[in-house]
PDB file of C-alpha atoms in Angstrom:
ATOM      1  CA  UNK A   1      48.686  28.790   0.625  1.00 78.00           C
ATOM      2  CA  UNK A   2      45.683  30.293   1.592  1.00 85.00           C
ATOM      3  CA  UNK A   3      42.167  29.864   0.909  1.00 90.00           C
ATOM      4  CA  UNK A   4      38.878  32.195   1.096  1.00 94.00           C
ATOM      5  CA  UNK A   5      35.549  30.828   0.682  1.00 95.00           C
ATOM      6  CA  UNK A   6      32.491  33.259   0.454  1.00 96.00           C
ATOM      7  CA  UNK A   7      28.799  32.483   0.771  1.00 97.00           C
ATOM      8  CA  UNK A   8      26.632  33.510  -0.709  1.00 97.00           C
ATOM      9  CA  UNK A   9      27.491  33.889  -4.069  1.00 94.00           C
ATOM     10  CA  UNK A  10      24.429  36.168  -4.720  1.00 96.00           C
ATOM     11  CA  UNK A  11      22.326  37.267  -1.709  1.00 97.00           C
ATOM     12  CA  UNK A  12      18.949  39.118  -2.436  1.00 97.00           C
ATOM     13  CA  UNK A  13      16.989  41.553   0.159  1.00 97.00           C
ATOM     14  CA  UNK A  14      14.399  44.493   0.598  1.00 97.00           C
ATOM     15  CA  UNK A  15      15.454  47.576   1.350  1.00 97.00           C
ATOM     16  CA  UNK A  16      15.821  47.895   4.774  1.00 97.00           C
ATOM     17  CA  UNK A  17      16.611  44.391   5.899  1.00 97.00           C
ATOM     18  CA  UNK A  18      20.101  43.441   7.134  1.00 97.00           C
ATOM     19  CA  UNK A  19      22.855  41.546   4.786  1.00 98.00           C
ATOM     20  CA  UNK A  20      25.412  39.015   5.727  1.00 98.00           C
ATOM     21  CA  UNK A  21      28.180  37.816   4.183  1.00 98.00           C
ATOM     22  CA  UNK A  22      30.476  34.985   5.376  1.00 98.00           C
ATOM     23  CA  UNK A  23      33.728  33.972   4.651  1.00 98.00           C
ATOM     24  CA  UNK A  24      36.179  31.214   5.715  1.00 97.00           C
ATOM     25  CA  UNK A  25      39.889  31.020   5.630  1.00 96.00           C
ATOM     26  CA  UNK A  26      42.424  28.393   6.168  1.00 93.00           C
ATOM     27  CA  UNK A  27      45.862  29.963   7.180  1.00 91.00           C
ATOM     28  CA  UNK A  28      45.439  30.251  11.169  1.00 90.00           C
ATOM     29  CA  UNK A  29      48.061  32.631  10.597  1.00 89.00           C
ATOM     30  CA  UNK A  30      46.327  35.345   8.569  1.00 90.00           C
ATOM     31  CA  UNK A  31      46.006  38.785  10.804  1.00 89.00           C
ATOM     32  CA  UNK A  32      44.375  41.298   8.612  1.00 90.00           C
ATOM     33  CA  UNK A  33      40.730  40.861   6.945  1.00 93.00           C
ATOM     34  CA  UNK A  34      39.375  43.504   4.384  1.00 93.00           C
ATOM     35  CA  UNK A  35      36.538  43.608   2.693  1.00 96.00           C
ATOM     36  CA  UNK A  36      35.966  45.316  -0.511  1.00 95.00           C
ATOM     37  CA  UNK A  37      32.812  47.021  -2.492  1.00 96.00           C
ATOM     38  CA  UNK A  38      33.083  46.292  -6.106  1.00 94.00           C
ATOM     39  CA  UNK A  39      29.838  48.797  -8.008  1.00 94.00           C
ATOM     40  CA  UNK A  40      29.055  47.180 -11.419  1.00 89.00           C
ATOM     41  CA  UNK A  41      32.201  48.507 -14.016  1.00 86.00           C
ATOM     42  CA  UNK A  42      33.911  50.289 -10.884  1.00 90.00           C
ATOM     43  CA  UNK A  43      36.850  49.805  -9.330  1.00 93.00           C
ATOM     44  CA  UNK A  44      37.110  47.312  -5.520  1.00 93.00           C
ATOM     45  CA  UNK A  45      36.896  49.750  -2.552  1.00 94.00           C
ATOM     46  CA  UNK A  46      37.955  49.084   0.722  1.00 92.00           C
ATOM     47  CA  UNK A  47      35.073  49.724   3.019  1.00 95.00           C
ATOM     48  CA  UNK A  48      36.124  48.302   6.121  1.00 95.00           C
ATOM     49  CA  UNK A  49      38.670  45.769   7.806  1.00 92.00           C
ATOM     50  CA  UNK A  50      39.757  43.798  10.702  1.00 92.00           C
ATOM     51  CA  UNK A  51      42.768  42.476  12.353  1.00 88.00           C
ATOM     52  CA  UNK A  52      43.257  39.422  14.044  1.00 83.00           C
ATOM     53  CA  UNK A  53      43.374  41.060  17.677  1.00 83.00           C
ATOM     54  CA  UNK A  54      39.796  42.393  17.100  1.00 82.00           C
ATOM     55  CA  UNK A  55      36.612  40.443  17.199  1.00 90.00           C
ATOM     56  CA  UNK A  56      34.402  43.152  15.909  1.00 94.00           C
ATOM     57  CA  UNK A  57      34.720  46.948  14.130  1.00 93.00           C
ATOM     58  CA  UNK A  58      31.843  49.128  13.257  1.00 96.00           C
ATOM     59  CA  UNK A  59      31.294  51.863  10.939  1.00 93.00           C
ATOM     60  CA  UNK A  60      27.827  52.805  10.802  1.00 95.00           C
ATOM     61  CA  UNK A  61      25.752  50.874   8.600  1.00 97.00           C
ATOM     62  CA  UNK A  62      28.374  47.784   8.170  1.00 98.00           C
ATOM     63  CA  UNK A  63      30.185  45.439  10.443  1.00 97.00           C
ATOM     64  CA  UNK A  64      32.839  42.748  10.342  1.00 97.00           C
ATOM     65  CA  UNK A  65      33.415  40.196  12.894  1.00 97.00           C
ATOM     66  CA  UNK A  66      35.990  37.975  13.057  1.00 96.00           C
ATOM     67  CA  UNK A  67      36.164  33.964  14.703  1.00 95.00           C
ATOM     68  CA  UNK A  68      39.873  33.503  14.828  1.00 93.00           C
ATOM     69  CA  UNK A  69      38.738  30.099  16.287  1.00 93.00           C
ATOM     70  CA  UNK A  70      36.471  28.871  13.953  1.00 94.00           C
ATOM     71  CA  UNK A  71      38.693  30.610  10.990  1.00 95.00           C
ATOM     72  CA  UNK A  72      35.370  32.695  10.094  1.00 95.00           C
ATOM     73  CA  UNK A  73      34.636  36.212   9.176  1.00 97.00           C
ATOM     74  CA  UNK A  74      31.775  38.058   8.466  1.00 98.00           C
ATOM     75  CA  UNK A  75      30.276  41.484   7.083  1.00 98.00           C
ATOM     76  CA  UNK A  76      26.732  42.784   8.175  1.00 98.00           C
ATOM     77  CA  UNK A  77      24.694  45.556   6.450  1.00 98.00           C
ATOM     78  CA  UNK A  78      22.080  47.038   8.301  1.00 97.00           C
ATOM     79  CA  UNK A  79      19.174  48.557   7.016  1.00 97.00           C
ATOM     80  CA  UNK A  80      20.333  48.099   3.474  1.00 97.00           C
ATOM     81  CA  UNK A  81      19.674  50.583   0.989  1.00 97.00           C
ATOM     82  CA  UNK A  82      19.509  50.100  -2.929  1.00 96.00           C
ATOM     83  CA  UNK A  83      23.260  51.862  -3.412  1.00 96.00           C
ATOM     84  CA  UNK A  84      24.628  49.260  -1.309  1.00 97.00           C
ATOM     85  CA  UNK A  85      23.890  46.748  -4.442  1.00 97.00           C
ATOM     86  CA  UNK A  86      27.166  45.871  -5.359  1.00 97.00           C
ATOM     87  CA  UNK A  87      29.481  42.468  -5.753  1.00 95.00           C
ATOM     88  CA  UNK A  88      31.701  42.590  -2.550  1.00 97.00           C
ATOM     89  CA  UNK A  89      34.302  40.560  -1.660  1.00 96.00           C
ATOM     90  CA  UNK A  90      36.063  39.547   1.495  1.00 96.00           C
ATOM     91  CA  UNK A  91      40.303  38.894   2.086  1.00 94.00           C
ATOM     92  CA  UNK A  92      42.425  37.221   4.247  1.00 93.00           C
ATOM     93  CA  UNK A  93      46.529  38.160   4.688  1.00 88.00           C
ATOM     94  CA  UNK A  94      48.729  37.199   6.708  1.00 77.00           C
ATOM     95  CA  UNK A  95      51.163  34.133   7.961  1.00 69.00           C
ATOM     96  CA  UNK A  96      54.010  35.413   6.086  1.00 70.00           C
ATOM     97  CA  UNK A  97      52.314  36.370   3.034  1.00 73.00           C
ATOM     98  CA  UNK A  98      51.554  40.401   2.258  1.00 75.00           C
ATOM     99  CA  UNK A  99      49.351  39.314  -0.781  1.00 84.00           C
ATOM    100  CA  UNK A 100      45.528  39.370   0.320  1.00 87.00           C
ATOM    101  CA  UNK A 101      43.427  36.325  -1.045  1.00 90.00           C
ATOM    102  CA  UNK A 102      40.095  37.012  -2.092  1.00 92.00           C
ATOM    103  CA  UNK A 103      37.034  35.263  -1.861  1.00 94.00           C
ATOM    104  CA  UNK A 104      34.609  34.724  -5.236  1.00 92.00           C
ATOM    105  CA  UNK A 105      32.386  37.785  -4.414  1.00 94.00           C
ATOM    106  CA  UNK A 106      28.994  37.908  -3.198  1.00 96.00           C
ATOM    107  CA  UNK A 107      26.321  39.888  -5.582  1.00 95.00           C
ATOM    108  CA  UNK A 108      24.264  41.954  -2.932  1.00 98.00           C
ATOM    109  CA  UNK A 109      20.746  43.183  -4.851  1.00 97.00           C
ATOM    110  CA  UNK A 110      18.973  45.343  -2.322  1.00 97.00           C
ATOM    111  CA  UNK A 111      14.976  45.565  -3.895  1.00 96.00           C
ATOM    112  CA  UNK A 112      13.818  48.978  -3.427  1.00 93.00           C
TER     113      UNK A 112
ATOM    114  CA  UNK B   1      39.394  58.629  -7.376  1.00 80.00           C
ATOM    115  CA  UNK B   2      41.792  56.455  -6.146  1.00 80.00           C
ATOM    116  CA  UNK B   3      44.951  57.968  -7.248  1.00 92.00           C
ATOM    117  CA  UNK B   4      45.940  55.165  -8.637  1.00 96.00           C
ATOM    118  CA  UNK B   5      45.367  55.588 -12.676  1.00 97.00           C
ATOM    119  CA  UNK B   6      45.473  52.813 -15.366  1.00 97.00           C
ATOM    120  CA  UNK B   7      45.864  53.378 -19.065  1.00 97.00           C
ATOM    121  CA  UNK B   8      44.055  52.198 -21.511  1.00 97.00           C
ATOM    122  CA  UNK B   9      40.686  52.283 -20.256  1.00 96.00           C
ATOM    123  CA  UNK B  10      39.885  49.619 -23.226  1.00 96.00           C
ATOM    124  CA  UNK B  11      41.784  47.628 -25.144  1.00 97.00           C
ATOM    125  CA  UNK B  12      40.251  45.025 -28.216  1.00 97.00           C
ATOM    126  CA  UNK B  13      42.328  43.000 -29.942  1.00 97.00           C
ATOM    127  CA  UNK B  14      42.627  40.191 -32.066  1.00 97.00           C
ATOM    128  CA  UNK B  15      44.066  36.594 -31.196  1.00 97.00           C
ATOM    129  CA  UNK B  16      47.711  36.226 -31.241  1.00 97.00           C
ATOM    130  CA  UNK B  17      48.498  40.123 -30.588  1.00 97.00           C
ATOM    131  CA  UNK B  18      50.442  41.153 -27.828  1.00 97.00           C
ATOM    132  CA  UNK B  19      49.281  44.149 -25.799  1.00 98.00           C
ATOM    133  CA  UNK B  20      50.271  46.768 -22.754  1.00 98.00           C
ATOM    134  CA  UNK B  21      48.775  47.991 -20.104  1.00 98.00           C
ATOM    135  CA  UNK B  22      50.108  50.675 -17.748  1.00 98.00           C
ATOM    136  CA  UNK B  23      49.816  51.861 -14.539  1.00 98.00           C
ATOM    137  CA  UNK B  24      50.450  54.661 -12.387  1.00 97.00           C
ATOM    138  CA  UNK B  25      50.939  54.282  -8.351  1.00 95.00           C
ATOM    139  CA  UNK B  26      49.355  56.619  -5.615  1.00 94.00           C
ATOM    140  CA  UNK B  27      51.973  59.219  -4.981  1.00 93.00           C
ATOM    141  CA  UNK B  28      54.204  58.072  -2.321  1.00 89.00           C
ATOM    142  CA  UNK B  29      52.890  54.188  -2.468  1.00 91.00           C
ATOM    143  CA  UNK B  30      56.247  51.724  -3.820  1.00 91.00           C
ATOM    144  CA  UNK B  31      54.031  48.538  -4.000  1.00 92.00           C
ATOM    145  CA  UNK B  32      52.431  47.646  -7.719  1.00 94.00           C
ATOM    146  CA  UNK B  33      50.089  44.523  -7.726  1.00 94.00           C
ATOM    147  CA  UNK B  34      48.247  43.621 -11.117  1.00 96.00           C
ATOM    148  CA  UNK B  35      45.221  41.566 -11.181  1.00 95.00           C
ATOM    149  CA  UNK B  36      42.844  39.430 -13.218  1.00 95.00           C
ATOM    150  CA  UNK B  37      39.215  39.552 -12.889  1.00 93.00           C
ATOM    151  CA  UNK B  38      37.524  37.392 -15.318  1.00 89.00           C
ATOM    152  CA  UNK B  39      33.337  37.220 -15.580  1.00 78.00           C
ATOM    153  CA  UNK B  40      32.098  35.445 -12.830  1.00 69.00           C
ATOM    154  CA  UNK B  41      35.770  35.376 -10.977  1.00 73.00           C
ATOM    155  CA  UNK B  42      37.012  36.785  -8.136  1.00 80.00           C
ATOM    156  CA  UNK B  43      40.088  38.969  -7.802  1.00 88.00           C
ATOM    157  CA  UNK B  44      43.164  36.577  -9.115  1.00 91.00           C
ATOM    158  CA  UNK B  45      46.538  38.239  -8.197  1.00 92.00           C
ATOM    159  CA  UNK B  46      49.048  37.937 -11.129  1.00 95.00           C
ATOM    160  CA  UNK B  47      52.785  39.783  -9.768  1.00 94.00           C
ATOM    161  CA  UNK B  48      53.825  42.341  -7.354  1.00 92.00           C
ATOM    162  CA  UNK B  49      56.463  44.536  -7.594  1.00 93.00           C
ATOM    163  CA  UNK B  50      57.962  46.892  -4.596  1.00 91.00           C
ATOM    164  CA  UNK B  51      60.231  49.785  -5.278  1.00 92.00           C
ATOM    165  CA  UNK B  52      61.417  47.797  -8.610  1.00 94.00           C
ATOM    166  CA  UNK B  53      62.089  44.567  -7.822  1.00 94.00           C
ATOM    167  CA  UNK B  54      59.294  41.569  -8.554  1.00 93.00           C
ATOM    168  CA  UNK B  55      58.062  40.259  -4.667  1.00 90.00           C
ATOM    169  CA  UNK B  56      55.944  38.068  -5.173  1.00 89.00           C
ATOM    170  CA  UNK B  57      54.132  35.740  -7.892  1.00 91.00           C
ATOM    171  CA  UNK B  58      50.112  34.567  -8.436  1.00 89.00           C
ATOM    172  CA  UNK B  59      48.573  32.966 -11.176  1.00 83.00           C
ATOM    173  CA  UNK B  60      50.081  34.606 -14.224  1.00 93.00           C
ATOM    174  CA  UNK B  61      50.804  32.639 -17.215  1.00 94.00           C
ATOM    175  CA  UNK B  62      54.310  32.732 -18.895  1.00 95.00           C
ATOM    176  CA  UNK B  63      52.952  34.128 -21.936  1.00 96.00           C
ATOM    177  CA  UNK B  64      52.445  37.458 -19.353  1.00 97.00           C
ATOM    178  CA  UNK B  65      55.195  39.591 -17.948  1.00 96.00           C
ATOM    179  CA  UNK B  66      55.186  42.813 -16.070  1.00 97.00           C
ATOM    180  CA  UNK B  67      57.676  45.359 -14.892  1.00 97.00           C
ATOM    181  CA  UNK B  68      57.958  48.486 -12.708  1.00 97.00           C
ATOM    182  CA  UNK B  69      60.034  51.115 -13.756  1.00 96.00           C
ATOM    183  CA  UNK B  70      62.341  53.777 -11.783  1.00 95.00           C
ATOM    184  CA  UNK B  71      59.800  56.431 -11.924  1.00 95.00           C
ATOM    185  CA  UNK B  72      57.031  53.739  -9.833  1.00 95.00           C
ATOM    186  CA  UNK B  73      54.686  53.279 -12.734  1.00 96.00           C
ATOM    187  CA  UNK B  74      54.460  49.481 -14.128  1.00 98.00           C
ATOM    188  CA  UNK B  75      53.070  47.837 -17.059  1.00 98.00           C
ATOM    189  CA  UNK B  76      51.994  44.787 -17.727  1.00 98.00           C
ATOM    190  CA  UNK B  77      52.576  42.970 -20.905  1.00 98.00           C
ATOM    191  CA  UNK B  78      50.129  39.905 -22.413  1.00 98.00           C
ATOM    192  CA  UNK B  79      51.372  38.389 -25.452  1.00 97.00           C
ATOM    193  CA  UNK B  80      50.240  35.242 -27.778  1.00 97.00           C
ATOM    194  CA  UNK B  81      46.574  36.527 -26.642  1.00 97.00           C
ATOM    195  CA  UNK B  82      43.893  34.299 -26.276  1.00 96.00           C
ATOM    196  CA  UNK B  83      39.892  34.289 -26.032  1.00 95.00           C
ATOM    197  CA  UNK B  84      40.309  33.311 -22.755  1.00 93.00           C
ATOM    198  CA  UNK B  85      42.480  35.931 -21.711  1.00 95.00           C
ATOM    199  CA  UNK B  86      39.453  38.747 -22.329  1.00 96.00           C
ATOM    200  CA  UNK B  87      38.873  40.005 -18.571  1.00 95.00           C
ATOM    201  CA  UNK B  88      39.334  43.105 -15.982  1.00 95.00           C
ATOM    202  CA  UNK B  89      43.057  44.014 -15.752  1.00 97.00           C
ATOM    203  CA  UNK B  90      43.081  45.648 -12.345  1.00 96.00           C
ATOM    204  CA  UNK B  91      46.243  47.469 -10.871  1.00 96.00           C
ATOM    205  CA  UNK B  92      46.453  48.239  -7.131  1.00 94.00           C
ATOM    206  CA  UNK B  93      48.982  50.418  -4.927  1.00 93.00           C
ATOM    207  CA  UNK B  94      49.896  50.490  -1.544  1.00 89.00           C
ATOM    208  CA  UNK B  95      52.853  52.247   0.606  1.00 84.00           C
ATOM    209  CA  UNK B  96      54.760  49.393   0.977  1.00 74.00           C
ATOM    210  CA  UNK B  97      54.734  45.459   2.379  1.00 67.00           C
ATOM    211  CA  UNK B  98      54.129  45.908   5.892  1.00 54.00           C
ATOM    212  CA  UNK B  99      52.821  42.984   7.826  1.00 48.00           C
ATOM    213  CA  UNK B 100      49.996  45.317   9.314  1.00 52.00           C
ATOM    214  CA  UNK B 101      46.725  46.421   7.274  1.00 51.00           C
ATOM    215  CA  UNK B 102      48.683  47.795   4.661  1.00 70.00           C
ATOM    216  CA  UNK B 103      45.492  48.769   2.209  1.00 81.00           C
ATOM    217  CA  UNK B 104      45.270  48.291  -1.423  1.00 88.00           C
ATOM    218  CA  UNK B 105      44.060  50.580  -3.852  1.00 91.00           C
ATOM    219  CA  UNK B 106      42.683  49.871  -6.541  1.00 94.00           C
ATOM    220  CA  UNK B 107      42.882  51.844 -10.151  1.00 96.00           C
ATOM    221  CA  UNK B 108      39.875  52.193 -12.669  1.00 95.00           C
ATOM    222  CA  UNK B 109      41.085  48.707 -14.456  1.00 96.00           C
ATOM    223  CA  UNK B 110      41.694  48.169 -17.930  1.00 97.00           C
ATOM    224  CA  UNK B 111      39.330  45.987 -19.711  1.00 96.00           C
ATOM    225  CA  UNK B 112      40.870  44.022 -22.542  1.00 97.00           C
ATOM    226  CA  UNK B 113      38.712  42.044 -25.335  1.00 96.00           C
ATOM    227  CA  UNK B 114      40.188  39.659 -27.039  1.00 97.00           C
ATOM    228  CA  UNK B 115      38.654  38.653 -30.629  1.00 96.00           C
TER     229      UNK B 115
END
């Protein structure tokens, strides 16, 4: 089956400064990538996604790109702000299976 | 809000007991997944069901079973509880099993402590 490794686990910054998270996967055949926003005691939100016939999708503030080579994914947060502290956690579906697999979660603390 | 809604909100029980937990789809959506999230764990899928019928199986112990019901809402039933099993009961919907981004929503979750 698949499997999604995220790094890092916990990933500190000033406000202002630009996050990344990375993720790897292992099923070649996985097509669709979200990434979720989990706020301490809250629900997982989607806040953006990818498929595999896109390399990169923006929506303002946050970006994913996508290696399908390398089997890599990644979200950026620019100029971070201290409501983007949150655990968030990357996905990977696809190759026959409709059930995303989630990474461990990355703990994003954005310093005011 | 979500649409998706999950009943209880909180749930504390005692070893041994057998509780469960409900859930409500998005209007329209015929997918129900359940999940465990467990302190310092990611998202662990336990079943799906779609319109029904169980699709597809994660992690869930035997000592857990779940169901979906005619009307689309599902519950989830843990029984022979154990310390371990104290975590984030999370319920998601979607519209229905396509291949493409089909997204997940999430519900408020249910968190169960076992004592």
């Amino acid at each position: 089956g698949e499997n999604v490794e995220q790094h890092p686990s916990t990933l500190s910054v000033q406000e202002g400064d630009s996050a990344v998270i990375k993720c790897t996967y292992s099923d070649s055949a996985s097509n669709y990538f979200p990434w979720y926003k989990q706020e301490l005691g809250k629900r997982p939100q989607l806040i953006i996604d990818i498929r595999s016939n896109v390399g990169e999708k923006k929506d303002q503030r946050i970006a994913v790109t996508l290696n399908k080579t390398a089997k890599h994914f990644s979200l950026h947060i620019t100029e971070t702000q201290p409501e983007d502290s949150a655990v968030y956690f990357c996905a990977a579906r696809g190759g026959g299976s409709y059930i995303p697999t989630f990474g461990r979660g990355t703990s994003l603390i954005v310093h005011p | 809000d979500s649409g998706v809604t999950q009943t209880p909100k909180h749930l504390i029980t005692a070893t041994g007991q057998r509780v469960t937990l409900r859930c409500s789809p998005r209007s329209g959506d015929l997918s129900v997944y359940w999940y465990q999230q467990s302190l310092d764990q990611g998202l662990q899928f336990l079943i799906q069901y779609y319109n029904g019928e169980e699709r597809a199986k994660g992690n869930i112990l035997e000592r857990f079973s779940a169901q979906q019901f005619p009307d689309l809402h599902s519950e989830l039933n843990l029984s022979s509880l154990e310390l371990g099993d104290s975590a984030l009961y999370f319920c998601a919907s979607s519209v229905g099993m396509a291949a493409g981004n089909n997204e997940q929503f999430f519900g408020p979750g249910t968190r169960l402590t076992v004592l």
